[in-house]
Each structure stands twice: as C-alpha cells, then as structure tokens.
Amino acid sequence: MRFARKRLRPRLLAVYALAAAAVVLSHPTPTSLAIGAIPIAIGEGLRLWATGHLHKNDSLTVAGPYAYLRHPLYLGTLLIGAGFLIMAWNAVAFGLATLFVLVFFGYYMPYKDRIESARLESLYGDAYRRYAAAVPRLVPRLHAYEPLQAERAPEKAWRRARFADNNETGTAVVVALGVLCMVVRTVVGWGIS
C-alpha cells in the first residue's frame, strides 16, 4: 500500500480528531451497527468501483459509476458518513453531521465542483460539456451515459492498477478501522457515557 501524504494535511487531521471524538462519545447498539453498516458498505463499494475506473488526468472517465453520476467518490463518502452517523446514534454525532452537511454542501462541494469542472472542461472541451449536461452530480441516472464514439476511452474495464494508483486502499483501511472501533465501542463500552 502506497502512503499518501494528502491524508496527513492539517484539515484532515482535524477531521480525524472529530471522528475519534464522535466514536468515543457514541452510543452504538447492535441494531445501529447493523443498520449503519449498510450505507457504509454501499459507500465503500461505490468508492472501490469508482477508483478502479478513474483515469485521473489521462482521459475523461465516463465508465463504471461515472456513467451514472459525476461524483461517485463524494456520494460514497456521504454514504459512509451517514452509516457512521447511524452507528454512533447520539446528539454529538448528529450535531457534527449537521455541521458537516452545511460545510460540505454550502462550501466544499460547490467549490470543488467549480474547480474540477473548469479543469475538465479545459482538458476535454465539448466532450466534458456534453457529459456534464447529461450526468447529474450526486443522484445517479437510471441509464448509463454513452459518449460519442470518438470520445470513448480506449478501455472501460475496472483495473486494480488504477484502484491502487488512486490510493483508495488507505481510505478502505480507515473505513474498516472506523467500523472496528464502533464494534469495539459497542462490545467493550469503554466506560464513557
């Protein structure tokens, strides 16, 4: 597994600290664990599927989940977050989730979408404009987007090498450790109320 420095940026360290606090202050139950595991599994599955298709900076990715929505990684992350919120099942977690949703949809998502769209439009022009007009950001379409023949990437299959190049292994490990912490919190309790 390649180490990614981007996981140690100061803003992410703050996110990790908040996540640790949410785990410690959580009150998971076997039921909240089981229900929360569903969106976590779907979200991580979506992220794994997306990163195996993502041709970062090589070509416009319109295969796999990108044929149904433009931001499968963001949707996967939102589902994972929702799953952990369900697992935690307390007022602190709900407060943190409310703050996260306000910041994510009020600032981060519009900002990143603007920057990413401008970059992709400068690289791929009309092909990206057609794709962006046809494929929603976070709510999947019912049918896969089909680019013009001339715009199709040479390879559409999921590749483990792309998955590794996109550093998703680290994210999957962090999600698994988070679930493990919630299970331990449920079983052992840590004596914190």
Short mmCIF file of N, CA and C in Angstrom, two decimals:
data_model
loop_
_atom_site.label_atom_id
_atom_site.label_comp_id
_atom_site.label_asym_id
_atom_site.label_seq_id
_atom_site.Cartn_x
_atom_site.Cartn_y
_atom_site.Cartn_z
N MET A 1 0.85 -1.17 0.00
CA MET A 1 0.00 0.00 0.00
C MET A 1 0.89 1.24 0.00
N ARG A 2 0.68 2.12 -0.96
CA ARG A 2 1.45 3.36 -1.03
C ARG A 2 0.91 4.35 -0.01
N PHE A 3 1.84 5.06 0.65
CA PHE A 3 1.44 6.08 1.61
C PHE A 3 1.10 7.36 0.86
N ALA A 4 0.03 7.99 1.22
CA ALA A 4 -0.37 9.23 0.58
C ALA A 4 -0.27 10.38 1.58
N ARG A 5 0.59 11.34 1.29
CA ARG A 5 0.76 12.49 2.18
C ARG A 5 -0.52 13.29 2.36
N LYS A 6 -1.38 13.26 1.35
CA LYS A 6 -2.59 14.05 1.42
C LYS A 6 -3.46 13.65 2.61
N ARG A 7 -3.28 12.45 3.13
CA ARG A 7 -4.06 12.00 4.29
C ARG A 7 -3.57 12.64 5.59
N LEU A 8 -2.44 13.36 5.56
CA LEU A 8 -1.92 14.00 6.77
C LEU A 8 -2.01 15.52 6.71
N ARG A 9 -2.79 16.06 5.81
CA ARG A 9 -2.98 17.51 5.75
C ARG A 9 -3.66 17.97 7.03
N PRO A 10 -3.31 19.17 7.51
CA PRO A 10 -3.90 19.66 8.77
C PRO A 10 -5.42 19.62 8.81
N ARG A 11 -6.10 19.96 7.72
CA ARG A 11 -7.57 19.94 7.75
C ARG A 11 -8.09 18.52 7.92
N LEU A 12 -7.38 17.53 7.38
CA LEU A 12 -7.81 16.15 7.56
C LEU A 12 -7.51 15.65 8.97
N LEU A 13 -6.44 16.14 9.58
CA LEU A 13 -6.14 15.76 10.96
C LEU A 13 -7.26 16.24 11.88
N ALA A 14 -7.82 17.41 11.59
CA ALA A 14 -8.96 17.91 12.36
C ALA A 14 -10.17 17.00 12.16
N VAL A 15 -10.39 16.54 10.94
CA VAL A 15 -11.50 15.62 10.66
C VAL A 15 -11.29 14.31 11.43
N TYR A 16 -10.05 13.81 11.45
CA TYR A 16 -9.75 12.58 12.18
C TYR A 16 -10.02 12.76 13.68
N ALA A 17 -9.63 13.91 14.22
CA ALA A 17 -9.86 14.19 15.64
C ALA A 17 -11.35 14.23 15.95
N LEU A 18 -12.13 14.87 15.08
CA LEU A 18 -13.58 14.92 15.28
C LEU A 18 -14.19 13.52 15.17
N ALA A 19 -13.69 12.73 14.24
CA ALA A 19 -14.20 11.36 14.09
C ALA A 19 -13.88 10.54 15.34
N ALA A 20 -12.67 10.69 15.88
CA ALA A 20 -12.30 9.97 17.10
C ALA A 20 -13.19 10.39 18.26
N ALA A 21 -13.45 11.70 18.37
CA ALA A 21 -14.33 12.19 19.43
C ALA A 21 -15.74 11.63 19.26
N ALA A 22 -16.22 11.58 18.02
CA ALA A 22 -17.56 11.04 17.76
C ALA A 22 -17.64 9.57 18.16
N VAL A 23 -16.57 8.81 17.89
CA VAL A 23 -16.55 7.38 18.28
C VAL A 23 -16.57 7.25 19.80
N VAL A 24 -15.72 8.02 20.48
CA VAL A 24 -15.63 7.93 21.93
C VAL A 24 -16.95 8.33 22.59
N LEU A 25 -17.61 9.34 22.04
CA LEU A 25 -18.86 9.82 22.63
C LEU A 25 -20.10 9.10 22.11
N SER A 26 -19.90 8.14 21.22
CA SER A 26 -21.03 7.45 20.61
C SER A 26 -21.68 6.45 21.56
N HIS A 27 -22.89 6.07 21.21
CA HIS A 27 -23.64 5.06 21.96
C HIS A 27 -24.20 4.02 20.99
N PRO A 28 -23.32 3.33 20.26
CA PRO A 28 -23.83 2.36 19.28
C PRO A 28 -24.49 1.17 19.96
N THR A 29 -25.42 0.60 19.26
CA THR A 29 -26.10 -0.62 19.69
C THR A 29 -25.90 -1.65 18.59
N PRO A 30 -26.15 -2.90 18.88
CA PRO A 30 -26.06 -3.89 17.79
C PRO A 30 -26.97 -3.54 16.61
N THR A 31 -28.14 -2.98 16.90
CA THR A 31 -29.06 -2.60 15.82
C THR A 31 -28.50 -1.44 15.01
N SER A 32 -27.97 -0.40 15.70
CA SER A 32 -27.42 0.75 14.96
C SER A 32 -26.20 0.34 14.16
N LEU A 33 -25.41 -0.60 14.67
CA LEU A 33 -24.26 -1.12 13.91
C LEU A 33 -24.72 -1.82 12.64
N ALA A 34 -25.72 -2.66 12.77
CA ALA A 34 -26.20 -3.42 11.61
C ALA A 34 -26.80 -2.50 10.56
N ILE A 35 -27.62 -1.54 10.99
CA ILE A 35 -28.24 -0.63 10.03
C ILE A 35 -27.20 0.30 9.42
N GLY A 36 -26.28 0.83 10.23
CA GLY A 36 -25.24 1.73 9.73
C GLY A 36 -24.26 1.04 8.79
N ALA A 37 -24.06 -0.26 8.96
CA ALA A 37 -23.13 -1.00 8.10
C ALA A 37 -23.61 -1.02 6.65
N ILE A 38 -24.92 -0.90 6.44
CA ILE A 38 -25.45 -0.98 5.07
C ILE A 38 -24.98 0.21 4.22
N PRO A 39 -25.22 1.47 4.63
CA PRO A 39 -24.71 2.57 3.80
C PRO A 39 -23.19 2.62 3.75
N ILE A 40 -22.51 2.17 4.82
CA ILE A 40 -21.04 2.14 4.79
C ILE A 40 -20.57 1.18 3.71
N ALA A 41 -21.15 -0.01 3.66
CA ALA A 41 -20.75 -1.00 2.65
C ALA A 41 -21.06 -0.50 1.24
N ILE A 42 -22.23 0.10 1.06
CA ILE A 42 -22.59 0.62 -0.26
C ILE A 42 -21.65 1.76 -0.65
N GLY A 43 -21.38 2.67 0.30
CA GLY A 43 -20.50 3.80 0.02
C GLY A 43 -19.08 3.38 -0.31
N GLU A 44 -18.54 2.45 0.47
CA GLU A 44 -17.17 1.99 0.20
C GLU A 44 -17.13 1.18 -1.10
N GLY A 45 -18.18 0.39 -1.36
CA GLY A 45 -18.25 -0.34 -2.63
C GLY A 45 -18.27 0.61 -3.82
N LEU A 46 -19.02 1.70 -3.69
CA LEU A 46 -19.07 2.71 -4.76
C LEU A 46 -17.70 3.35 -4.96
N ARG A 47 -17.02 3.67 -3.86
CA ARG A 47 -15.67 4.26 -3.96
C ARG A 47 -14.69 3.27 -4.61
N LEU A 48 -14.76 2.00 -4.21
CA LEU A 48 -13.86 0.99 -4.81
C LEU A 48 -14.13 0.85 -6.30
N TRP A 49 -15.40 0.82 -6.67
CA TRP A 49 -15.79 0.72 -8.08
C TRP A 49 -15.29 1.93 -8.85
N ALA A 50 -15.48 3.11 -8.29
CA ALA A 50 -15.09 4.35 -8.98
C ALA A 50 -13.58 4.45 -9.17
N THR A 51 -12.80 4.17 -8.14
CA THR A 51 -11.35 4.34 -8.26
C THR A 51 -10.72 3.34 -9.21
N GLY A 52 -11.35 2.22 -9.42
CA GLY A 52 -10.85 1.25 -10.40
C GLY A 52 -11.12 1.66 -11.83
N HIS A 53 -11.97 2.66 -12.02
CA HIS A 53 -12.27 3.19 -13.36
C HIS A 53 -11.63 4.55 -13.62
N LEU A 54 -11.27 5.25 -12.56
CA LEU A 54 -10.83 6.65 -12.69
C LEU A 54 -9.50 6.78 -13.41
N HIS A 55 -9.53 7.47 -14.55
CA HIS A 55 -8.32 7.78 -15.33
C HIS A 55 -7.91 9.20 -14.97
N LYS A 56 -7.43 9.40 -13.78
CA LYS A 56 -7.11 10.75 -13.32
C LYS A 56 -6.10 11.41 -14.25
N ASN A 57 -6.48 12.50 -14.88
CA ASN A 57 -5.64 13.33 -15.75
C ASN A 57 -5.20 12.64 -17.05
N ASP A 58 -5.67 11.42 -17.31
CA ASP A 58 -5.29 10.73 -18.54
C ASP A 58 -6.36 10.83 -19.62
N SER A 59 -7.61 10.68 -19.22
CA SER A 59 -8.73 10.79 -20.15
C SER A 59 -9.98 11.08 -19.34
N LEU A 60 -11.02 11.50 -20.01
CA LEU A 60 -12.29 11.78 -19.35
C LEU A 60 -12.93 10.45 -18.96
N THR A 61 -13.12 10.23 -17.67
CA THR A 61 -13.68 8.97 -17.20
C THR A 61 -15.20 9.03 -17.27
N VAL A 62 -15.79 8.17 -18.09
CA VAL A 62 -17.24 8.11 -18.23
C VAL A 62 -17.73 6.66 -18.12
N ALA A 63 -16.88 5.77 -17.61
CA ALA A 63 -17.24 4.36 -17.46
C ALA A 63 -17.50 4.05 -15.99
N GLY A 64 -18.00 2.86 -15.74
CA GLY A 64 -18.28 2.45 -14.37
C GLY A 64 -19.32 3.37 -13.76
N PRO A 65 -19.15 3.75 -12.49
CA PRO A 65 -20.15 4.61 -11.86
C PRO A 65 -20.18 6.01 -12.46
N TYR A 66 -19.10 6.42 -13.13
CA TYR A 66 -19.06 7.75 -13.76
C TYR A 66 -20.04 7.84 -14.93
N ALA A 67 -20.54 6.72 -15.40
CA ALA A 67 -21.57 6.74 -16.45
C ALA A 67 -22.94 7.08 -15.87
N TYR A 68 -23.05 7.05 -14.54
CA TYR A 68 -24.33 7.31 -13.88
C TYR A 68 -24.35 8.59 -13.06
N LEU A 69 -23.20 8.99 -12.53
CA LEU A 69 -23.11 10.24 -11.77
C LEU A 69 -21.68 10.77 -11.85
N ARG A 70 -21.55 12.09 -11.76
CA ARG A 70 -20.24 12.70 -11.94
C ARG A 70 -19.34 12.58 -10.71
N HIS A 71 -19.92 12.44 -9.55
CA HIS A 71 -19.11 12.43 -8.32
C HIS A 71 -19.37 11.18 -7.46
N PRO A 72 -19.05 10.00 -7.97
CA PRO A 72 -19.29 8.79 -7.18
C PRO A 72 -18.45 8.74 -5.91
N LEU A 73 -17.26 9.33 -5.92
CA LEU A 73 -16.43 9.32 -4.71
C LEU A 73 -17.08 10.16 -3.61
N TYR A 74 -17.63 11.31 -3.96
CA TYR A 74 -18.32 12.14 -2.97
C TYR A 74 -19.56 11.43 -2.45
N LEU A 75 -20.34 10.83 -3.34
CA LEU A 75 -21.53 10.12 -2.89
C LEU A 75 -21.15 8.95 -1.98
N GLY A 76 -20.10 8.23 -2.34
CA GLY A 76 -19.63 7.14 -1.49
C GLY A 76 -19.23 7.64 -0.12
N THR A 77 -18.53 8.76 -0.07
CA THR A 77 -18.12 9.34 1.21
C THR A 77 -19.33 9.77 2.03
N LEU A 78 -20.32 10.37 1.38
CA LEU A 78 -21.53 10.76 2.09
C LEU A 78 -22.26 9.55 2.66
N LEU A 79 -22.33 8.47 1.90
CA LEU A 79 -22.97 7.25 2.40
C LEU A 79 -22.20 6.66 3.58
N ILE A 80 -20.89 6.67 3.50
CA ILE A 80 -20.06 6.18 4.60
C ILE A 80 -20.31 7.03 5.85
N GLY A 81 -20.32 8.34 5.67
CA GLY A 81 -20.58 9.25 6.80
C GLY A 81 -21.95 9.01 7.41
N ALA A 82 -22.95 8.81 6.56
CA ALA A 82 -24.31 8.53 7.05
C ALA A 82 -24.34 7.22 7.84
N GLY A 83 -23.61 6.23 7.36
CA GLY A 83 -23.54 4.95 8.07
C GLY A 83 -22.92 5.09 9.45
N PHE A 84 -21.83 5.86 9.53
CA PHE A 84 -21.21 6.08 10.84
C PHE A 84 -22.12 6.89 11.76
N LEU A 85 -22.85 7.82 11.20
CA LEU A 85 -23.81 8.60 11.99
C LEU A 85 -24.87 7.67 12.58
N ILE A 86 -25.39 6.77 11.77
CA ILE A 86 -26.39 5.81 12.25
C ILE A 86 -25.78 4.92 13.34
N MET A 87 -24.54 4.49 13.13
CA MET A 87 -23.88 3.65 14.13
C MET A 87 -23.71 4.39 15.45
N ALA A 88 -23.27 5.65 15.40
CA ALA A 88 -22.97 6.42 16.60
C ALA A 88 -24.22 6.70 17.42
N TRP A 89 -25.26 7.09 16.77
CA TRP A 89 -26.57 7.28 17.36
C TRP A 89 -26.56 8.11 18.64
N ASN A 90 -26.05 9.36 18.54
CA ASN A 90 -26.13 10.27 19.68
C ASN A 90 -26.20 11.72 19.21
N ALA A 91 -26.49 12.61 20.13
CA ALA A 91 -26.68 14.03 19.79
C ALA A 91 -25.40 14.68 19.29
N VAL A 92 -24.26 14.32 19.85
CA VAL A 92 -22.99 14.90 19.39
C VAL A 92 -22.74 14.53 17.93
N ALA A 93 -22.95 13.27 17.60
CA ALA A 93 -22.75 12.84 16.21
C ALA A 93 -23.71 13.55 15.27
N PHE A 94 -24.96 13.71 15.69
CA PHE A 94 -25.93 14.40 14.84
C PHE A 94 -25.56 15.88 14.67
N GLY A 95 -25.04 16.49 15.74
CA GLY A 95 -24.58 17.89 15.64
C GLY A 95 -23.40 18.02 14.68
N LEU A 96 -22.44 17.11 14.80
CA LEU A 96 -21.29 17.12 13.90
C LEU A 96 -21.73 16.85 12.45
N ALA A 97 -22.69 15.96 12.28
CA ALA A 97 -23.20 15.66 10.94
C ALA A 97 -23.89 16.88 10.34
N THR A 98 -24.66 17.60 11.13
CA THR A 98 -25.32 18.81 10.65
C THR A 98 -24.29 19.83 10.20
N LEU A 99 -23.26 20.03 11.02
CA LEU A 99 -22.18 20.96 10.65
C LEU A 99 -21.50 20.51 9.37
N PHE A 100 -21.20 19.20 9.27
CA PHE A 100 -20.55 18.66 8.08
C PHE A 100 -21.40 18.89 6.84
N VAL A 101 -22.70 18.61 6.91
CA VAL A 101 -23.58 18.78 5.75
C VAL A 101 -23.62 20.23 5.31
N LEU A 102 -23.70 21.15 6.28
CA LEU A 102 -23.72 22.58 5.93
C LEU A 102 -22.43 23.00 5.23
N VAL A 103 -21.28 22.57 5.78
CA VAL A 103 -19.99 22.93 5.16
C VAL A 103 -19.82 22.22 3.82
N PHE A 104 -20.17 20.94 3.76
CA PHE A 104 -19.98 20.16 2.53
C PHE A 104 -20.80 20.73 1.38
N PHE A 105 -22.12 20.90 1.60
CA PHE A 105 -22.99 21.37 0.52
C PHE A 105 -22.98 22.88 0.35
N GLY A 106 -22.65 23.60 1.41
CA GLY A 106 -22.63 25.06 1.31
C GLY A 106 -21.33 25.62 0.76
N TYR A 107 -20.22 24.93 1.02
CA TYR A 107 -18.93 25.45 0.58
C TYR A 107 -18.12 24.45 -0.25
N TYR A 108 -17.76 23.31 0.36
CA TYR A 108 -16.80 22.40 -0.25
C TYR A 108 -17.25 21.86 -1.61
N MET A 109 -18.44 21.29 -1.67
CA MET A 109 -18.91 20.69 -2.92
C MET A 109 -19.02 21.71 -4.05
N PRO A 110 -19.64 22.87 -3.83
CA PRO A 110 -19.69 23.85 -4.92
C PRO A 110 -18.29 24.33 -5.35
N TYR A 111 -17.41 24.53 -4.37
CA TYR A 111 -16.05 24.98 -4.66
C TYR A 111 -15.30 23.93 -5.48
N LYS A 112 -15.29 22.68 -5.01
CA LYS A 112 -14.58 21.62 -5.73
C LYS A 112 -15.20 21.36 -7.10
N ASP A 113 -16.52 21.41 -7.19
CA ASP A 113 -17.19 21.18 -8.46
C ASP A 113 -16.81 22.25 -9.48
N ARG A 114 -16.75 23.50 -9.03
CA ARG A 114 -16.35 24.60 -9.92
C ARG A 114 -14.93 24.39 -10.44
N ILE A 115 -14.01 24.09 -9.53
CA ILE A 115 -12.61 23.91 -9.91
C ILE A 115 -12.44 22.69 -10.81
N GLU A 116 -13.02 21.57 -10.39
CA GLU A 116 -12.88 20.34 -11.17
C GLU A 116 -13.54 20.47 -12.54
N SER A 117 -14.72 21.07 -12.59
CA SER A 117 -15.41 21.24 -13.87
C SER A 117 -14.60 22.13 -14.81
N ALA A 118 -14.05 23.21 -14.28
CA ALA A 118 -13.24 24.11 -15.12
C ALA A 118 -12.00 23.37 -15.65
N ARG A 119 -11.37 22.58 -14.80
CA ARG A 119 -10.18 21.83 -15.23
C ARG A 119 -10.54 20.80 -16.30
N LEU A 120 -11.61 20.05 -16.07
CA LEU A 120 -12.02 19.03 -17.04
C LEU A 120 -12.49 19.67 -18.35
N GLU A 121 -13.18 20.78 -18.25
CA GLU A 121 -13.62 21.47 -19.46
C GLU A 121 -12.42 21.98 -20.26
N SER A 122 -11.39 22.49 -19.56
CA SER A 122 -10.20 22.96 -20.29
C SER A 122 -9.46 21.80 -20.94
N LEU A 123 -9.48 20.62 -20.32
CA LEU A 123 -8.80 19.46 -20.88
C LEU A 123 -9.59 18.77 -21.99
N TYR A 124 -10.92 18.67 -21.82
CA TYR A 124 -11.71 17.83 -22.72
C TYR A 124 -12.80 18.58 -23.48
N GLY A 125 -12.95 19.88 -23.26
CA GLY A 125 -13.85 20.72 -24.05
C GLY A 125 -15.27 20.23 -24.16
N ASP A 126 -15.73 20.09 -25.42
CA ASP A 126 -17.12 19.71 -25.69
C ASP A 126 -17.48 18.34 -25.12
N ALA A 127 -16.53 17.43 -25.09
CA ALA A 127 -16.81 16.10 -24.54
C ALA A 127 -17.23 16.22 -23.08
N TYR A 128 -16.51 17.04 -22.31
CA TYR A 128 -16.88 17.23 -20.91
C TYR A 128 -18.20 17.99 -20.79
N ARG A 129 -18.40 19.02 -21.60
CA ARG A 129 -19.65 19.80 -21.53
C ARG A 129 -20.86 18.90 -21.80
N ARG A 130 -20.76 18.00 -22.78
CA ARG A 130 -21.85 17.06 -23.05
C ARG A 130 -22.08 16.13 -21.86
N TYR A 131 -20.99 15.62 -21.33
CA TYR A 131 -21.06 14.72 -20.18
C TYR A 131 -21.69 15.43 -18.98
N ALA A 132 -21.21 16.63 -18.66
CA ALA A 132 -21.73 17.37 -17.51
C ALA A 132 -23.21 17.72 -17.68
N ALA A 133 -23.63 18.00 -18.89
CA ALA A 133 -25.04 18.32 -19.14
C ALA A 133 -25.93 17.08 -19.00
N ALA A 134 -25.40 15.91 -19.26
CA ALA A 134 -26.20 14.68 -19.27
C ALA A 134 -26.16 13.91 -17.95
N VAL A 135 -25.08 14.06 -17.17
CA VAL A 135 -24.88 13.22 -15.99
C VAL A 135 -24.96 14.09 -14.73
N PRO A 136 -25.87 13.75 -13.81
CA PRO A 136 -26.01 14.53 -12.58
C PRO A 136 -24.80 14.38 -11.65
N ARG A 137 -24.68 15.33 -10.73
CA ARG A 137 -23.53 15.32 -9.80
C ARG A 137 -23.59 14.15 -8.82
N LEU A 138 -24.67 14.05 -8.04
CA LEU A 138 -24.72 13.09 -6.94
C LEU A 138 -25.89 12.10 -7.00
N VAL A 139 -26.90 12.39 -7.76
CA VAL A 139 -28.05 11.48 -7.87
C VAL A 139 -27.89 10.70 -9.18
N PRO A 140 -27.70 9.39 -9.08
CA PRO A 140 -27.43 8.61 -10.30
C PRO A 140 -28.56 8.64 -11.33
N ARG A 141 -28.19 8.63 -12.59
CA ARG A 141 -29.15 8.46 -13.69
C ARG A 141 -29.58 7.00 -13.72
N LEU A 142 -30.68 6.75 -14.39
CA LEU A 142 -31.17 5.38 -14.49
C LEU A 142 -30.42 4.58 -15.55
N HIS A 143 -29.95 5.24 -16.61
CA HIS A 143 -29.26 4.55 -17.70
C HIS A 143 -27.87 5.14 -17.85
N ALA A 144 -26.93 4.29 -18.22
CA ALA A 144 -25.55 4.72 -18.37
C ALA A 144 -25.40 5.76 -19.48
N TYR A 145 -24.55 6.72 -19.24
CA TYR A 145 -24.22 7.73 -20.24
C TYR A 145 -23.37 7.07 -21.32
N GLU A 146 -23.69 7.36 -22.56
CA GLU A 146 -22.92 6.83 -23.69
C GLU A 146 -22.28 8.01 -24.43
N PRO A 147 -20.96 8.15 -24.33
CA PRO A 147 -20.30 9.24 -25.06
C PRO A 147 -20.30 8.98 -26.56
N LEU A 148 -20.02 10.01 -27.32
CA LEU A 148 -19.86 9.84 -28.76
C LEU A 148 -18.72 8.85 -29.01
N GLN A 149 -18.76 8.16 -30.12
CA GLN A 149 -17.76 7.14 -30.43
C GLN A 149 -16.34 7.71 -30.34
N ALA A 150 -16.12 8.90 -30.83
CA ALA A 150 -14.79 9.50 -30.84
C ALA A 150 -14.32 9.87 -29.44
N GLU A 151 -15.25 9.97 -28.47
CA GLU A 151 -14.90 10.39 -27.11
C GLU A 151 -14.71 9.22 -26.15
N ARG A 152 -14.91 8.02 -26.62
CA ARG A 152 -14.81 6.86 -25.73
C ARG A 152 -13.36 6.59 -25.36
N ALA A 153 -13.16 6.31 -24.09
CA ALA A 153 -11.82 5.94 -23.63
C ALA A 153 -11.48 4.58 -24.22
N PRO A 154 -10.23 4.32 -24.49
CA PRO A 154 -9.85 3.04 -25.09
C PRO A 154 -10.22 1.84 -24.22
N GLU A 155 -10.26 2.03 -22.92
CA GLU A 155 -10.55 0.90 -22.03
C GLU A 155 -11.57 1.33 -20.99
N LYS A 156 -12.60 0.50 -20.82
CA LYS A 156 -13.66 0.84 -19.88
C LYS A 156 -13.67 -0.05 -18.65
N ALA A 157 -12.89 -1.11 -18.64
CA ALA A 157 -12.94 -2.10 -17.56
C ALA A 157 -12.30 -1.57 -16.27
N TRP A 158 -12.79 -2.09 -15.14
CA TRP A 158 -12.21 -1.79 -13.84
C TRP A 158 -10.83 -2.43 -13.78
N ARG A 159 -9.87 -1.69 -13.26
CA ARG A 159 -8.49 -2.21 -13.17
C ARG A 159 -7.94 -2.01 -11.77
N ARG A 160 -7.36 -3.06 -11.23
CA ARG A 160 -6.75 -2.99 -9.90
C ARG A 160 -5.62 -1.96 -9.87
N ALA A 161 -4.87 -1.85 -10.95
CA ALA A 161 -3.76 -0.88 -11.00
C ALA A 161 -4.28 0.55 -10.85
N ARG A 162 -5.42 0.85 -11.49
CA ARG A 162 -5.98 2.20 -11.33
C ARG A 162 -6.47 2.41 -9.91
N PHE A 163 -7.08 1.37 -9.34
CA PHE A 163 -7.52 1.42 -7.95
C PHE A 163 -6.33 1.77 -7.05
N ALA A 164 -5.20 1.09 -7.24
CA ALA A 164 -4.00 1.33 -6.44
C ALA A 164 -3.43 2.73 -6.71
N ASP A 165 -3.37 3.12 -7.98
CA ASP A 165 -2.85 4.45 -8.34
C ASP A 165 -3.67 5.57 -7.72
N ASN A 166 -4.95 5.34 -7.52
CA ASN A 166 -5.83 6.36 -6.96
C ASN A 166 -5.87 6.32 -5.43
N ASN A 167 -4.99 5.53 -4.81
CA ASN A 167 -4.81 5.50 -3.36
C ASN A 167 -6.08 5.20 -2.56
N GLU A 168 -6.93 4.35 -3.08
CA GLU A 168 -8.17 4.04 -2.35
C GLU A 168 -7.95 3.03 -1.23
N THR A 169 -6.87 2.29 -1.26
CA THR A 169 -6.60 1.30 -0.23
C THR A 169 -6.58 1.93 1.15
N GLY A 170 -5.92 3.08 1.27
CA GLY A 170 -5.85 3.78 2.56
C GLY A 170 -7.22 4.16 3.07
N THR A 171 -8.09 4.65 2.18
CA THR A 171 -9.45 5.02 2.58
C THR A 171 -10.21 3.79 3.05
N ALA A 172 -10.09 2.70 2.33
CA ALA A 172 -10.78 1.46 2.72
C ALA A 172 -10.30 0.98 4.09
N VAL A 173 -9.01 1.10 4.36
CA VAL A 173 -8.46 0.69 5.66
C VAL A 173 -9.01 1.58 6.77
N VAL A 174 -9.06 2.89 6.54
CA VAL A 174 -9.59 3.82 7.55
C VAL A 174 -11.06 3.52 7.83
N VAL A 175 -11.83 3.26 6.79
CA VAL A 175 -13.26 2.93 6.98
C VAL A 175 -13.38 1.63 7.77
N ALA A 176 -12.59 0.62 7.44
CA ALA A 176 -12.65 -0.66 8.17
C ALA A 176 -12.25 -0.46 9.63
N LEU A 177 -11.22 0.35 9.88
CA LEU A 177 -10.82 0.63 11.27
C LEU A 177 -11.91 1.38 12.02
N GLY A 178 -12.59 2.29 11.34
CA GLY A 178 -13.70 3.01 11.96
C GLY A 178 -14.82 2.07 12.36
N VAL A 179 -15.16 1.15 11.49
CA VAL A 179 -16.20 0.16 11.80
C VAL A 179 -15.74 -0.71 12.98
N LEU A 180 -14.49 -1.13 12.96
CA LEU A 180 -13.95 -1.93 14.06
C LEU A 180 -14.04 -1.17 15.39
N CYS A 181 -13.70 0.11 15.37
CA CYS A 181 -13.80 0.93 16.59
C CYS A 181 -15.24 0.99 17.09
N MET A 182 -16.20 1.11 16.18
CA MET A 182 -17.60 1.16 16.60
C MET A 182 -18.04 -0.18 17.17
N VAL A 183 -17.56 -1.27 16.59
CA VAL A 183 -17.90 -2.60 17.13
C VAL A 183 -17.30 -2.75 18.53
N VAL A 184 -16.03 -2.37 18.68
CA VAL A 184 -15.38 -2.45 19.99
C VAL A 184 -16.12 -1.56 20.99
N ARG A 185 -16.50 -0.38 20.55
CA ARG A 185 -17.24 0.55 21.42
C ARG A 185 -18.55 -0.08 21.88
N THR A 186 -19.19 -0.82 21.02
CA THR A 186 -20.45 -1.48 21.37
C THR A 186 -20.23 -2.63 22.35
N VAL A 187 -19.22 -3.44 22.07
CA VAL A 187 -18.97 -4.64 22.87
C VAL A 187 -18.33 -4.31 24.22
N VAL A 188 -17.27 -3.50 24.18
CA VAL A 188 -16.48 -3.21 25.38
C VAL A 188 -17.07 -2.02 26.15
N GLY A 189 -17.51 -1.02 25.42
CA GLY A 189 -18.14 0.13 26.03
C GLY A 189 -17.21 1.24 26.45
N TRP A 190 -16.01 0.99 26.85
CA TRP A 190 -15.00 1.97 27.27
C TRP A 190 -15.41 2.78 28.49
N GLY A 191 -16.54 2.48 29.08
CA GLY A 191 -16.96 3.14 30.32
C GLY A 191 -17.25 4.62 30.20
N ILE A 192 -17.48 5.14 28.99
CA ILE A 192 -17.76 6.57 28.79
C ILE A 192 -19.25 6.74 28.51
N SER A 193 -19.89 7.66 29.20
CA SER A 193 -21.33 7.86 28.97
C SER A 193 -21.61 9.20 28.39
#
